[in-house]
């Protein structure tokens, strides 16, 4: 894993049937918005424990890296005040997993990793984990199989 990598987990009981994404920071800690957070920073070992045995976590990477997105995430994870499906894309305080990862890339690189031509001022909308998983700007680097 490298800073800026996106960790994607598919829809399952572990992800409340919506999927989950997180972003890796420079120190290889995992930053993510989570109902038990609201903003969390976990080691990869602790992060993996959120998932059930047999789950797979995909590691996705931007072609030329995403270090600055990982730095942005580290610097703003504690700005999240409440885990909430807020539709204002520029609102960091009210956040959820995929919007936070999307914000890391839009603020760091002005890149919409949802492939929907969104900006911070786009009309109110949601960003879903599978939209990030399917991004043309990210490619699969490997995966982690959860074992307990």
Coordinates of C-alpha atoms in Angstrom, one line a residue:
X1 CA 0.0 0.0 0.0
X2 CA 1.0 3.6 -0.6
X3 CA -0.3 7.0 0.5
X4 CA -3.4 7.9 -1.4
X5 CA -4.5 4.3 -2.1
X6 CA -8.2 3.7 -1.7
X7 CA -9.4 0.7 0.1
X8 CA -12.7 -0.6 -1.1
X9 CA -14.9 -3.3 0.5
X10 CA -18.0 -4.6 -1.3
X11 CA -21.6 -4.6 -0.1
X12 CA -21.9 -7.1 2.7
X13 CA -23.1 -7.4 6.3
X14 CA -19.8 -5.9 7.4
X15 CA -20.5 -2.7 5.4
X16 CA -24.2 -2.4 6.2
X17 CA -24.9 -3.5 2.6
X18 CA -23.6 -0.3 1.0
X19 CA -19.9 -0.9 0.7
X20 CA -17.1 1.0 2.3
X21 CA -14.1 3.0 1.2
X22 CA -11.2 4.5 3.1
X23 CA -7.9 6.2 2.1
X24 CA -4.3 5.5 3.1
X25 CA -2.2 8.3 4.6
X26 CA 1.6 8.9 4.4
X27 CA 2.2 6.9 7.6
X28 CA 0.1 4.1 6.0
X29 CA -2.7 4.6 8.6
X30 CA -6.2 4.3 7.2
X31 CA -8.5 7.4 7.3
X32 CA -12.2 6.9 6.9
X33 CA -15.6 8.2 7.9
X34 CA -17.4 5.6 9.9
X35 CA -20.6 5.4 12.0
X36 CA -18.3 4.5 15.0
X37 CA -16.1 7.5 14.3
X38 CA -17.3 9.8 13.0
X39 CA -13.8 10.3 11.5
X40 CA -11.4 7.5 12.2
X41 CA -7.7 6.8 11.8
X42 CA -6.7 3.2 12.2
X43 CA -3.7 1.0 11.6
X44 CA -4.3 -1.4 8.7
X45 CA -4.5 -4.3 11.2
X46 CA -7.2 -2.6 13.2
X47 CA -9.1 -1.5 10.1
X48 CA -9.2 -5.0 8.8
X49 CA -10.9 -6.1 12.0
X50 CA -14.0 -4.1 11.0
X51 CA -14.7 -6.8 8.4
X52 CA -15.8 -10.4 8.6
X53 CA -13.5 -13.3 7.9
X54 CA -13.5 -14.0 4.2
X55 CA -14.3 -10.4 3.2
X56 CA -12.0 -8.9 0.5
X57 CA -10.6 -5.4 0.6
X58 CA -9.5 -4.1 -2.8
X59 CA -6.5 -1.7 -3.0
X60 CA -7.0 0.9 -5.7
X61 CA -4.5 3.4 -6.9
X62 CA -4.3 6.5 -9.1
X63 CA -1.9 5.9 -12.0
X64 CA 0.6 8.6 -10.9
X65 CA -0.1 8.1 -7.2
X66 CA -2.2 9.9 -4.7
X67 CA 0.1 11.0 -1.9
X68 CA -1.4 14.5 -1.6
X69 CA -4.9 13.0 -1.3
X70 CA -3.6 10.9 1.6
X71 CA -2.1 14.0 3.2
X72 CA -5.4 15.9 2.8
X73 CA -7.3 13.0 4.5
X74 CA -4.9 12.9 7.4
X75 CA -5.2 16.7 7.9
X76 CA -9.0 16.7 7.7
X77 CA -10.1 13.5 9.3
X78 CA -10.7 15.2 12.6
X79 CA -12.9 17.9 10.9
X80 CA -15.7 15.4 10.6
X81 CA -18.2 16.1 13.3
X82 CA -20.9 13.7 12.4
X83 CA -21.3 10.6 10.2
X84 CA -24.1 11.7 8.0
X85 CA -25.2 11.3 4.4
X86 CA -25.0 15.0 3.7
X87 CA -25.4 15.9 0.0
X88 CA -23.3 19.1 0.1
X89 CA -20.0 18.0 -1.5
X90 CA -18.0 20.8 0.1
X91 CA -19.2 20.0 3.6
X92 CA -16.5 18.1 5.5
X93 CA -18.1 18.3 8.9
X94 CA -21.1 16.2 7.9
X95 CA -19.6 13.3 6.1
X96 CA -19.6 9.6 5.1
X97 CA -17.0 7.3 3.8
X98 CA -17.1 7.7 0.0
X99 CA -17.7 11.4 0.1
X100 CA -14.6 11.9 2.3
X101 CA -12.4 9.9 -0.1
X102 CA -13.9 11.8 -3.0
X103 CA -13.1 15.1 -1.2
X104 CA -9.5 14.0 -0.6
X105 CA -9.0 13.7 -4.4
X106 CA -11.0 16.8 -5.3
X107 CA -9.2 19.0 -2.8
X108 CA -5.7 17.6 -3.4
X109 CA -5.8 17.3 -7.2
X110 CA -9.1 18.7 -8.4
X111 CA -9.9 15.2 -9.7
X112 CA -13.4 13.7 -9.6
X113 CA -12.8 10.1 -8.9
X114 CA -16.5 9.3 -9.2
X115 CA -16.3 9.9 -13.0
X116 CA -19.5 12.0 -12.8
X117 CA -17.9 15.4 -13.6
X118 CA -18.7 16.6 -10.1
X119 CA -17.1 19.6 -8.4
X120 CA -17.4 20.9 -4.9
X121 CA -20.2 23.2 -6.1
X122 CA -22.2 20.6 -7.9
X123 CA -25.8 20.2 -7.2
X124 CA -26.5 18.2 -4.1
X125 CA -25.8 14.5 -4.7
X126 CA -24.4 11.4 -3.0
X127 CA -21.3 9.6 -3.9
X128 CA -21.3 5.8 -3.4
X129 CA -18.5 3.4 -2.8
X130 CA -19.0 1.5 -6.0
X131 CA -18.7 4.7 -8.0
X132 CA -15.2 5.1 -6.6
X133 CA -14.4 1.4 -7.1
X134 CA -15.4 1.7 -10.8
X135 CA -13.5 5.0 -11.4
X136 CA -11.4 5.2 -14.6
X137 CA -8.9 7.1 -12.5
X138 CA -8.1 4.3 -10.2
X139 CA -6.8 0.8 -10.9
X140 CA -6.7 -2.4 -8.8
X141 CA -3.3 -3.0 -7.2
X142 CA -4.1 -6.0 -5.1
X143 CA -6.4 -7.1 -2.3
X144 CA -6.5 -8.1 1.3
X145 CA -8.4 -11.2 2.3
X146 CA -9.7 -10.9 5.8
X147 CA -8.6 -13.7 8.1
X148 CA -9.3 -13.9 11.8

